[in-house]
mmCIF file with all atom_site columns, C-alpha atoms in Angstrom:
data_model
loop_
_atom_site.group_PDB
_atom_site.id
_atom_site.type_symbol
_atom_site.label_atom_id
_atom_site.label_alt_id
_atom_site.label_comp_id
_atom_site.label_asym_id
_atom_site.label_entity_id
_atom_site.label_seq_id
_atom_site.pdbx_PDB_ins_code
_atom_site.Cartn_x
_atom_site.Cartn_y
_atom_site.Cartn_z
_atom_site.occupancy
_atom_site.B_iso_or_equiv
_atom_site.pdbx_formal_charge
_atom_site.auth_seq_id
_atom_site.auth_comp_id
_atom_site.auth_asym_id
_atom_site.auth_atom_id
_atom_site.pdbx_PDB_model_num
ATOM 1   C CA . UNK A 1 1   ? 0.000   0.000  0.000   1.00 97.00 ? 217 UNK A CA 1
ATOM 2   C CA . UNK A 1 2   ? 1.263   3.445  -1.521  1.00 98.00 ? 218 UNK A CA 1
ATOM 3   C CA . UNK A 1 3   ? 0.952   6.041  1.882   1.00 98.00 ? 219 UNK A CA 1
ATOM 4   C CA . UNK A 1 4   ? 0.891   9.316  0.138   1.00 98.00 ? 220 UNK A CA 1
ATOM 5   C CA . UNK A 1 5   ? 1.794   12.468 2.103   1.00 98.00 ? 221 UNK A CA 1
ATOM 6   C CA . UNK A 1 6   ? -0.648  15.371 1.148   1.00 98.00 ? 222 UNK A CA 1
ATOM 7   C CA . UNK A 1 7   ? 0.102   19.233 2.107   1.00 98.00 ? 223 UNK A CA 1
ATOM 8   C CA . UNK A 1 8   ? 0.253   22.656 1.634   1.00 98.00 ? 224 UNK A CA 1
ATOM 9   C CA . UNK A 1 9   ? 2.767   24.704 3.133   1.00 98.00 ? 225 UNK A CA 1
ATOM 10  C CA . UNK A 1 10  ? 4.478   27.708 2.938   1.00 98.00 ? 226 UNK A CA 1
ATOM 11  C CA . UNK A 1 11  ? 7.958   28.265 2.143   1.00 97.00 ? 227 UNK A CA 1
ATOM 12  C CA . UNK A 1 12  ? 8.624   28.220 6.019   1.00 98.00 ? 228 UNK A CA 1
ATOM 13  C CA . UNK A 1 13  ? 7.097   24.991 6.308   1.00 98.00 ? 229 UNK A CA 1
ATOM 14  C CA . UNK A 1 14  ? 3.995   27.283 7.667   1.00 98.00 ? 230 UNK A CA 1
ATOM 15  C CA . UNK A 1 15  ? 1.125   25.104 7.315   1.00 97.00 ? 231 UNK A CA 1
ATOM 16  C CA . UNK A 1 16  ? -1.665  27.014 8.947   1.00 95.00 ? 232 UNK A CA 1
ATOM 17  C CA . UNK A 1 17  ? -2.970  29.674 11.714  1.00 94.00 ? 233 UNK A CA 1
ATOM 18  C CA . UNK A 1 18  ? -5.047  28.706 14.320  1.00 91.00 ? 234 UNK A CA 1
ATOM 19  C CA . UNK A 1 19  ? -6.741  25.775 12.927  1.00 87.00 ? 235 UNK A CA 1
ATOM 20  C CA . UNK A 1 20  ? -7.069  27.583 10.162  1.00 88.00 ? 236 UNK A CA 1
ATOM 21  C CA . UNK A 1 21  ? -5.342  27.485 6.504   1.00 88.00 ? 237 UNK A CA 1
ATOM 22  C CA . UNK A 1 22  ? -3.955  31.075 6.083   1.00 93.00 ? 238 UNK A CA 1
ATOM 23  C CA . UNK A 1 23  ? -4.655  31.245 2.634   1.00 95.00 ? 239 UNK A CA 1
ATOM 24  C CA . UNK A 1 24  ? -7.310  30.922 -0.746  1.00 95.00 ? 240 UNK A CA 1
ATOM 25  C CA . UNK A 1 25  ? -6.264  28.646 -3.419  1.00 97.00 ? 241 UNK A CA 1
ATOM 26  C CA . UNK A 1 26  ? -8.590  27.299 -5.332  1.00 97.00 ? 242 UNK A CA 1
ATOM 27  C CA . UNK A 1 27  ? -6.245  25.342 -7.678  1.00 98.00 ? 243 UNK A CA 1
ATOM 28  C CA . UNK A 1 28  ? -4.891  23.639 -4.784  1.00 97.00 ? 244 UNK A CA 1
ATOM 29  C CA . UNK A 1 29  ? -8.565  23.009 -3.372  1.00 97.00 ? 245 UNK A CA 1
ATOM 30  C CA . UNK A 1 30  ? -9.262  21.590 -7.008  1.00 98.00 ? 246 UNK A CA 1
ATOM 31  C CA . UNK A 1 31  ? -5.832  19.301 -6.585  1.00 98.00 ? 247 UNK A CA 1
ATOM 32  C CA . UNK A 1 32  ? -6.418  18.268 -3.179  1.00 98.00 ? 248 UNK A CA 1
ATOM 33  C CA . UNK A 1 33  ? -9.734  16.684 -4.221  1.00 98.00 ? 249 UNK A CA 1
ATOM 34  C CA . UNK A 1 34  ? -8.352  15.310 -7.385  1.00 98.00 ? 250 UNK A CA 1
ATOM 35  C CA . UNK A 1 35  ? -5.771  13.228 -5.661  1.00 98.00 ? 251 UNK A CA 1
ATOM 36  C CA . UNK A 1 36  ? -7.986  12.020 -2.555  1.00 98.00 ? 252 UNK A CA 1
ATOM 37  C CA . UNK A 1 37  ? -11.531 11.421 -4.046  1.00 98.00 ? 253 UNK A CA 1
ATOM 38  C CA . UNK A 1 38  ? -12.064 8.212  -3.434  1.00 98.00 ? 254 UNK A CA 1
ATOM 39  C CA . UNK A 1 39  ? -9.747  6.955  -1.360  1.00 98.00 ? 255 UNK A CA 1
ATOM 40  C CA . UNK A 1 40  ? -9.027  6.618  2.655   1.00 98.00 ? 256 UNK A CA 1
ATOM 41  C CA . UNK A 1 41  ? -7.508  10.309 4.328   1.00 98.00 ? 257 UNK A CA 1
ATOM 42  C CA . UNK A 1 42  ? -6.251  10.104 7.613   1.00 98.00 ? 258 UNK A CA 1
ATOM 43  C CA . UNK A 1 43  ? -6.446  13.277 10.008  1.00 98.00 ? 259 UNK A CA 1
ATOM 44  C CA . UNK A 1 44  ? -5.562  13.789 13.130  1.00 97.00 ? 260 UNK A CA 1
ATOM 45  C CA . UNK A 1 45  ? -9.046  15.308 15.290  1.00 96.00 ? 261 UNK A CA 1
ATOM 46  C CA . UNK A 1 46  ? -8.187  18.829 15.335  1.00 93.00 ? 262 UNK A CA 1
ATOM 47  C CA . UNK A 1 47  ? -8.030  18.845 11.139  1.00 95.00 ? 263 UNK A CA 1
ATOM 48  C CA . UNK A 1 48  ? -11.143 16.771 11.081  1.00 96.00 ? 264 UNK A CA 1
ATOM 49  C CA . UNK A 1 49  ? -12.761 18.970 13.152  1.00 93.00 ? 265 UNK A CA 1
ATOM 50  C CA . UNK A 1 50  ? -11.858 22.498 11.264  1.00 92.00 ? 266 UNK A CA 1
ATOM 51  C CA . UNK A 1 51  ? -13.068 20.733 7.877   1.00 93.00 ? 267 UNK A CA 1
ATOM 52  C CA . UNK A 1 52  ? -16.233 20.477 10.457  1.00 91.00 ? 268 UNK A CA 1
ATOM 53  C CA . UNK A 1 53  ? -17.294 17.203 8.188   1.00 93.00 ? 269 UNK A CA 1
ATOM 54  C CA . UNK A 1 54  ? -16.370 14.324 6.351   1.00 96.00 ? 270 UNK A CA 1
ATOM 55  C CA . UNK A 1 55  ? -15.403 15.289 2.813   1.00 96.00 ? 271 UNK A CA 1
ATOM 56  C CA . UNK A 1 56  ? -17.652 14.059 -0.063  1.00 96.00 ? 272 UNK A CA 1
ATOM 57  C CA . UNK A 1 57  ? -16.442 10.526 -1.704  1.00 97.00 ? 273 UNK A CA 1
ATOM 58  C CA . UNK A 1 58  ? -13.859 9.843  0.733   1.00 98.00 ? 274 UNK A CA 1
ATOM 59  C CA . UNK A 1 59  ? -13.683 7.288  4.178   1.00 98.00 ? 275 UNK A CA 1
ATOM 60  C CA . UNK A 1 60  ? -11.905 9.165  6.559   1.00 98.00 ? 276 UNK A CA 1
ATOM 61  C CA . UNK A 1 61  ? -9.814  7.569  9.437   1.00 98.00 ? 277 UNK A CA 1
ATOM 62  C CA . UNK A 1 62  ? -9.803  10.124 12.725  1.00 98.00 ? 278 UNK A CA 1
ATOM 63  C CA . UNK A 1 63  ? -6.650  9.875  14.997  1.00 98.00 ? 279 UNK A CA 1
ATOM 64  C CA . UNK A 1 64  ? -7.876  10.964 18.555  1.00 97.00 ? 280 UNK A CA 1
ATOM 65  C CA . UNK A 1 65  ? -6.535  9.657  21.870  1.00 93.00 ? 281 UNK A CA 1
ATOM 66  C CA . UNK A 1 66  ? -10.063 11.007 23.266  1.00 92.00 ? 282 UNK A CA 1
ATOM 67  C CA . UNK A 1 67  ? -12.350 7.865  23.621  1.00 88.00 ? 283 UNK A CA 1
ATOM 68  C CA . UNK A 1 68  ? -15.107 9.608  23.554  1.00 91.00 ? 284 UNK A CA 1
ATOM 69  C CA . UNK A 1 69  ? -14.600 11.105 19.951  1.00 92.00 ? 285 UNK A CA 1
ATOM 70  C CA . UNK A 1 70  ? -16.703 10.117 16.927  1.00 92.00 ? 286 UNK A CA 1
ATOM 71  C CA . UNK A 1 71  ? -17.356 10.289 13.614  1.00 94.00 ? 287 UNK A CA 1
ATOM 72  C CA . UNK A 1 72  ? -20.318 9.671  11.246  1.00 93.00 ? 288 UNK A CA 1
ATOM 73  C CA . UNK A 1 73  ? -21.046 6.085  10.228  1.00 94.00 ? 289 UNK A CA 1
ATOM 74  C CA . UNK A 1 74  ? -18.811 4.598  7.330   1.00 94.00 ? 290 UNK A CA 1
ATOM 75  C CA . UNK A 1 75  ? -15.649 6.538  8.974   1.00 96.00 ? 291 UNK A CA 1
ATOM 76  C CA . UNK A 1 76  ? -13.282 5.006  11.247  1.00 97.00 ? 292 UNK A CA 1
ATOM 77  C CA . UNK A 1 77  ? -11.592 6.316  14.827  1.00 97.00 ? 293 UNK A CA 1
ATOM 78  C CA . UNK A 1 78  ? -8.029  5.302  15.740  1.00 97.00 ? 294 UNK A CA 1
ATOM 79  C CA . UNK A 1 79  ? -5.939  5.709  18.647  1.00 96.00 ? 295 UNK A CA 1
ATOM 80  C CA . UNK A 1 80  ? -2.592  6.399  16.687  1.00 97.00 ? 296 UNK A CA 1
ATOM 81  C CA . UNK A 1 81  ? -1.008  6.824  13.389  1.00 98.00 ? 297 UNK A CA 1
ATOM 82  C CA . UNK A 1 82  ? -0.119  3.005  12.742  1.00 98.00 ? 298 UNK A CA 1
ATOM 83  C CA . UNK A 1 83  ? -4.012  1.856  13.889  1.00 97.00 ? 299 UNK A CA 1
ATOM 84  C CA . UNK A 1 84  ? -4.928  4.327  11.098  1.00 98.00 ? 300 UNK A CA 1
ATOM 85  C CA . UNK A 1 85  ? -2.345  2.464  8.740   1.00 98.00 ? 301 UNK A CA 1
ATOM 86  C CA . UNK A 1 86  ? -3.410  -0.887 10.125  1.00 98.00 ? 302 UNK A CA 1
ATOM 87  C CA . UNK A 1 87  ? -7.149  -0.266 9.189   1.00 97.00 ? 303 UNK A CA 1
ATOM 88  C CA . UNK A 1 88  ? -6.168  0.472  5.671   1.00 98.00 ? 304 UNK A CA 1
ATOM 89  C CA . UNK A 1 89  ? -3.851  -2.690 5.341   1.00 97.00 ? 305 UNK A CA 1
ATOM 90  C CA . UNK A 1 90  ? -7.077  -4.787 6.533   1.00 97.00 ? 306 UNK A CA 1
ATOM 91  C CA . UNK A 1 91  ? -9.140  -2.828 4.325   1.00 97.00 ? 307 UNK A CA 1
ATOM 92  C CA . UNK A 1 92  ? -6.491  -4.171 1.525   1.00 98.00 ? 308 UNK A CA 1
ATOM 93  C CA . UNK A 1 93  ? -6.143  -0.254 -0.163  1.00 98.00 ? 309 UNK A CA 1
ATOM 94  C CA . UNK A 1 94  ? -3.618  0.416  -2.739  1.00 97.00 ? 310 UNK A CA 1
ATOM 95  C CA . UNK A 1 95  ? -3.257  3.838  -1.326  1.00 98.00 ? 311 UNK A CA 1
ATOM 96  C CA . UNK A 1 96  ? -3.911  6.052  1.373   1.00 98.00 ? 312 UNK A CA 1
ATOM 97  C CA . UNK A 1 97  ? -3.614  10.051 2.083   1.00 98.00 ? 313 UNK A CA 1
ATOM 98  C CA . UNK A 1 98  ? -2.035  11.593 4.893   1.00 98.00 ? 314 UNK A CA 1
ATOM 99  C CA . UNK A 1 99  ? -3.784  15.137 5.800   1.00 98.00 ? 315 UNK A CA 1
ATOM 100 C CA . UNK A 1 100 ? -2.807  16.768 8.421   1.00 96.00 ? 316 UNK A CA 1
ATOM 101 C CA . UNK A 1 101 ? -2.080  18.264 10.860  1.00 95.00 ? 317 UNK A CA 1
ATOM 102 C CA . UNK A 1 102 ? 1.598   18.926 11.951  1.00 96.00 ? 318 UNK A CA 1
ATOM 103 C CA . UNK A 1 103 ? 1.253   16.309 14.479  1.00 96.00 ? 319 UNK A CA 1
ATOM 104 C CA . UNK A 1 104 ? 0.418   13.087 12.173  1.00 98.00 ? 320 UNK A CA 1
ATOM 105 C CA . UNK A 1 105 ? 2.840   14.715 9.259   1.00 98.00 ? 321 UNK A CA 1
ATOM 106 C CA . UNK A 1 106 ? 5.768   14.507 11.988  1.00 97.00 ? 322 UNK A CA 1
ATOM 107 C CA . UNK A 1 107 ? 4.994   10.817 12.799  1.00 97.00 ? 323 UNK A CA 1
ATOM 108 C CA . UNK A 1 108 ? 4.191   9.739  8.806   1.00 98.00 ? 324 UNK A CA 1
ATOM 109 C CA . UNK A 1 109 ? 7.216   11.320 6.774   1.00 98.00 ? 325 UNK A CA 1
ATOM 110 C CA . UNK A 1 110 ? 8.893   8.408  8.444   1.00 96.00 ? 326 UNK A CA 1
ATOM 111 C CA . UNK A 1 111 ? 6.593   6.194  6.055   1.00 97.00 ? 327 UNK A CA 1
ATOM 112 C CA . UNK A 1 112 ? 5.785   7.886  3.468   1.00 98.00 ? 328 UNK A CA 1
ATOM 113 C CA . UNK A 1 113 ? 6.248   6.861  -0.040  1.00 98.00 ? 329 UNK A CA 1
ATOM 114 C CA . UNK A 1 114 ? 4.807   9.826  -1.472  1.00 98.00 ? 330 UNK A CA 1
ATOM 115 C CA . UNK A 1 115 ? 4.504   14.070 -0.588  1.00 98.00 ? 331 UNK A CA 1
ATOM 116 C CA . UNK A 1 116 ? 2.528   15.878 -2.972  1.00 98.00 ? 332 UNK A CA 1
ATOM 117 C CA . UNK A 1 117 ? 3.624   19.114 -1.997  1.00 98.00 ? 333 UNK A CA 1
ATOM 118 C CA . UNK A 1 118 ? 1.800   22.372 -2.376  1.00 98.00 ? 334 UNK A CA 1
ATOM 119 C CA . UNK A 1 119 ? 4.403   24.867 -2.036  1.00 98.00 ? 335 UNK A CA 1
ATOM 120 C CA . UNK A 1 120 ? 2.847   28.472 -1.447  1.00 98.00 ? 336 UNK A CA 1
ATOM 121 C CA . UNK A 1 121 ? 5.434   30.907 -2.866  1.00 98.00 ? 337 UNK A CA 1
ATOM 122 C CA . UNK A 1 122 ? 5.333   33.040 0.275   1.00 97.00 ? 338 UNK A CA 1
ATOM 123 C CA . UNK A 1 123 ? 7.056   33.298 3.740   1.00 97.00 ? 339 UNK A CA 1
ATOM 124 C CA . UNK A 1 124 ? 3.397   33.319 6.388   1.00 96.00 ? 340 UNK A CA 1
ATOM 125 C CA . UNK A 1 125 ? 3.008   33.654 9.860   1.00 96.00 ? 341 UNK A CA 1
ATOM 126 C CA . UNK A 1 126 ? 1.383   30.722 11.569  1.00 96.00 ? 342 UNK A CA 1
ATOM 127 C CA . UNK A 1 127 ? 1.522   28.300 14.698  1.00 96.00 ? 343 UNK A CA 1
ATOM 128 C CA . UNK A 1 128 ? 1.648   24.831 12.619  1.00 95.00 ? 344 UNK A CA 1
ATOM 129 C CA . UNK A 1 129 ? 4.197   23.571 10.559  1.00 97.00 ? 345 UNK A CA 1
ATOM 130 C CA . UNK A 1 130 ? 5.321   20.917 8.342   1.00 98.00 ? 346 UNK A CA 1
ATOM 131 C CA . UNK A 1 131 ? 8.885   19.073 9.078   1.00 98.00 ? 347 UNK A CA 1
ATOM 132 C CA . UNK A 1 132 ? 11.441  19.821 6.948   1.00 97.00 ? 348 UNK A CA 1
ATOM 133 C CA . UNK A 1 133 ? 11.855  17.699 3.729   1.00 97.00 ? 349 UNK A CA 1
ATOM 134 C CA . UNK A 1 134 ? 15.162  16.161 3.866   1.00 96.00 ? 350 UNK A CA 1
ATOM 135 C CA . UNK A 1 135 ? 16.340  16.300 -0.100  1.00 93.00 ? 351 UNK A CA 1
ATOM 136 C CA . UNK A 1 136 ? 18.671  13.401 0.874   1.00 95.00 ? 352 UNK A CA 1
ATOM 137 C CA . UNK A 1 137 ? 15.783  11.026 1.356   1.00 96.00 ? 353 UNK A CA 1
ATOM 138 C CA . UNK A 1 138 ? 12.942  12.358 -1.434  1.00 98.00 ? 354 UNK A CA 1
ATOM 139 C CA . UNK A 1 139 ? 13.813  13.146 -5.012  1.00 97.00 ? 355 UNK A CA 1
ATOM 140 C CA . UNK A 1 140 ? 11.629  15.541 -6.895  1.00 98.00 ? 356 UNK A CA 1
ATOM 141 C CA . UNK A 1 141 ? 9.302   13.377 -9.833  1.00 98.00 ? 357 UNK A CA 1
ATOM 142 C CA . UNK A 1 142 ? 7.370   15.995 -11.230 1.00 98.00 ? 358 UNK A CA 1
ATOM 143 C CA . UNK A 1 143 ? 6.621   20.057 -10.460 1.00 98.00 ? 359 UNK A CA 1
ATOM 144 C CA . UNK A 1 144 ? 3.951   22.109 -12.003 1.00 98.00 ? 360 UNK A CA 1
ATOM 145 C CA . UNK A 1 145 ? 3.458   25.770 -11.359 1.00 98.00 ? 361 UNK A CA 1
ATOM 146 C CA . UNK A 1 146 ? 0.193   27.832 -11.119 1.00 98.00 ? 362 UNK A CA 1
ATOM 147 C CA . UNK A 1 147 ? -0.027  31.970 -11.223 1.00 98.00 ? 363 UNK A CA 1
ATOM 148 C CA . UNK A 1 148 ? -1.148  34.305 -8.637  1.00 98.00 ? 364 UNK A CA 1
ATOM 149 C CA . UNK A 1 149 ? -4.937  35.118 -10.189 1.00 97.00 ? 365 UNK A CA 1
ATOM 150 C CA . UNK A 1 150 ? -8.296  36.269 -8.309  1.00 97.00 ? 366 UNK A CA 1
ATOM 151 C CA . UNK A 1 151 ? -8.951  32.699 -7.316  1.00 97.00 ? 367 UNK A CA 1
ATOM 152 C CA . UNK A 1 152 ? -5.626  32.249 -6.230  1.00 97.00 ? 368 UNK A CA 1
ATOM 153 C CA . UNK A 1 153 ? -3.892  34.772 -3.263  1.00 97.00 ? 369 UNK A CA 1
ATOM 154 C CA . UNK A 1 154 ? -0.123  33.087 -4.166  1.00 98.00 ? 370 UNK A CA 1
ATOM 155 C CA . UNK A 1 155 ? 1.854   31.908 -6.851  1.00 98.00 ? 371 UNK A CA 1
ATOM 156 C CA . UNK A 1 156 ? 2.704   28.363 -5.690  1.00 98.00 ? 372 UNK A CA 1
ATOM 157 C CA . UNK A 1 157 ? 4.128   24.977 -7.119  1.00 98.00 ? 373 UNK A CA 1
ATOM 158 C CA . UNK A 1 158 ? 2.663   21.417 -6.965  1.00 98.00 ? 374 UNK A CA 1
ATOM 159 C CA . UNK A 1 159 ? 5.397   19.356 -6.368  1.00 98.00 ? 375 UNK A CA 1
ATOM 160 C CA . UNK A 1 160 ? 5.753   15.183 -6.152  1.00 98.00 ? 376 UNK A CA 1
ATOM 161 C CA . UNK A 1 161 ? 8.233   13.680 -3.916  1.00 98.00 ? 377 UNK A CA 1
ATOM 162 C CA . UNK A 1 162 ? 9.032   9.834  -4.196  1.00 98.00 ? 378 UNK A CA 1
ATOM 163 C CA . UNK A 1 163 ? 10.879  8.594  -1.573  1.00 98.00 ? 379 UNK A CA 1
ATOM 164 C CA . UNK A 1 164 ? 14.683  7.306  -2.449  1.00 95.00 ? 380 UNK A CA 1
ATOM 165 C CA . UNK A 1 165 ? 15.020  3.869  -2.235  1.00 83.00 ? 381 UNK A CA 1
ATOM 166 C CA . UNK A 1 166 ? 17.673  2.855  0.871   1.00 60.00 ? 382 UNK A CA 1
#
C-alpha cells in the first residue's frame, strides 16, 4: 500500500494559523480533491474537526486519543497513526492520504512513499508547521506551477516527492 503524504505549506514549512489554513487557493482546493476522491484520508481530530465534516467521496480515518470522539457512520476512529495504517492494510487499499495536521505529518514522513507538496510561494506567519523535507531522502518526480490570479492569493508549485530507495 502506496501512503501518500498530502500538504500545503508555505515556504517556512507554515502550514496554517489557528486551525485555520492562512490562505485561498482554489487550484490547490481543485488538486487536493483530485488526488484524494475516493480513497481513505487520515487526520488527526483537530483537522477533522476544522473541515467540520467528512469530505464528499472519501472514508476518513480520525486519529484521537479522546475515547469519547466520533465520527459519522462509514468513517473510522483510531488511537494512533499506525491503527490508522493498520485499518487500511485490513481494508487491503492500494493507497492512502495523509492530511494533516503537523502532528500526524511529523509521525508519517517516516513512512511515506509519497509528498505531494503544495508549495505556497510566500514566507506566512502561523503556529503549525510541516517538518522539513530532507532532499537526501525524497527526489523531486514531477513540479507544475500555477499563477497568482483572483482565485488564487499566491503563486505556488505542486510538487511530487518519491521517496529514495535505501
Amino acid at each position: 500500500m502506496k501512503i501518500s503524504i498530502i500538504v500545503a505549506k508555505s515556504l517556512n514549512n507554515v502550514i496554517g494559523k489557528d486551525n485555520q489554513l492562512i490562505w485561498r487557493l482554489s487550484a490547490d482546493l481543485q488538486l487536493f480533491k483530485t488526488h484524494t476522491s475516493g480513497h481513505h484520508i487520515i487526520m488527526g481530530r483537530k483537522t477533522f474537526e476544522s473541515i467540520g465534516k467528512p469530505l464528499p467521496n472519501r472514508t476518513s480515518i480520525v486519529i484521537s486519543r479522546n475515547p469519547n470522539f466520533s465520527v459519522p457512520e462509514g468513517h473510522f476512529i483510531s488511537h494512533s497513526l499506525e491503527e490508522a495504517i493498520q485499518i487500511c492494510i485490513g481494508k487491503k487499499l492500494d493507497q492512502v492520504f495523509i492530511i494533516g495536521g503537523a502532528e500526524i505529518y511529523s509521525q508519517a514522513i517516516a513512512i511515506a512513499d509519497e509528498l505531494l507538496v503544495t508549495e505556497v510561494n510566500a514566507i506566512l506567519e502561523g503556529d503549525v508547521f510541516f517538518p522539513e523535507i530532507d532532499k537526501n531522502e525524497w527526489t523531486v518526480i514531477s513540479s507544475h506551477s500555477y499563477k497568482k490570479d483572483e482565485k488564487n492569493q499566491f503563486d505556488f508549485d505542486f510538487v511530487v516527492y518519491k521517496r529514495n530507495s535505501k
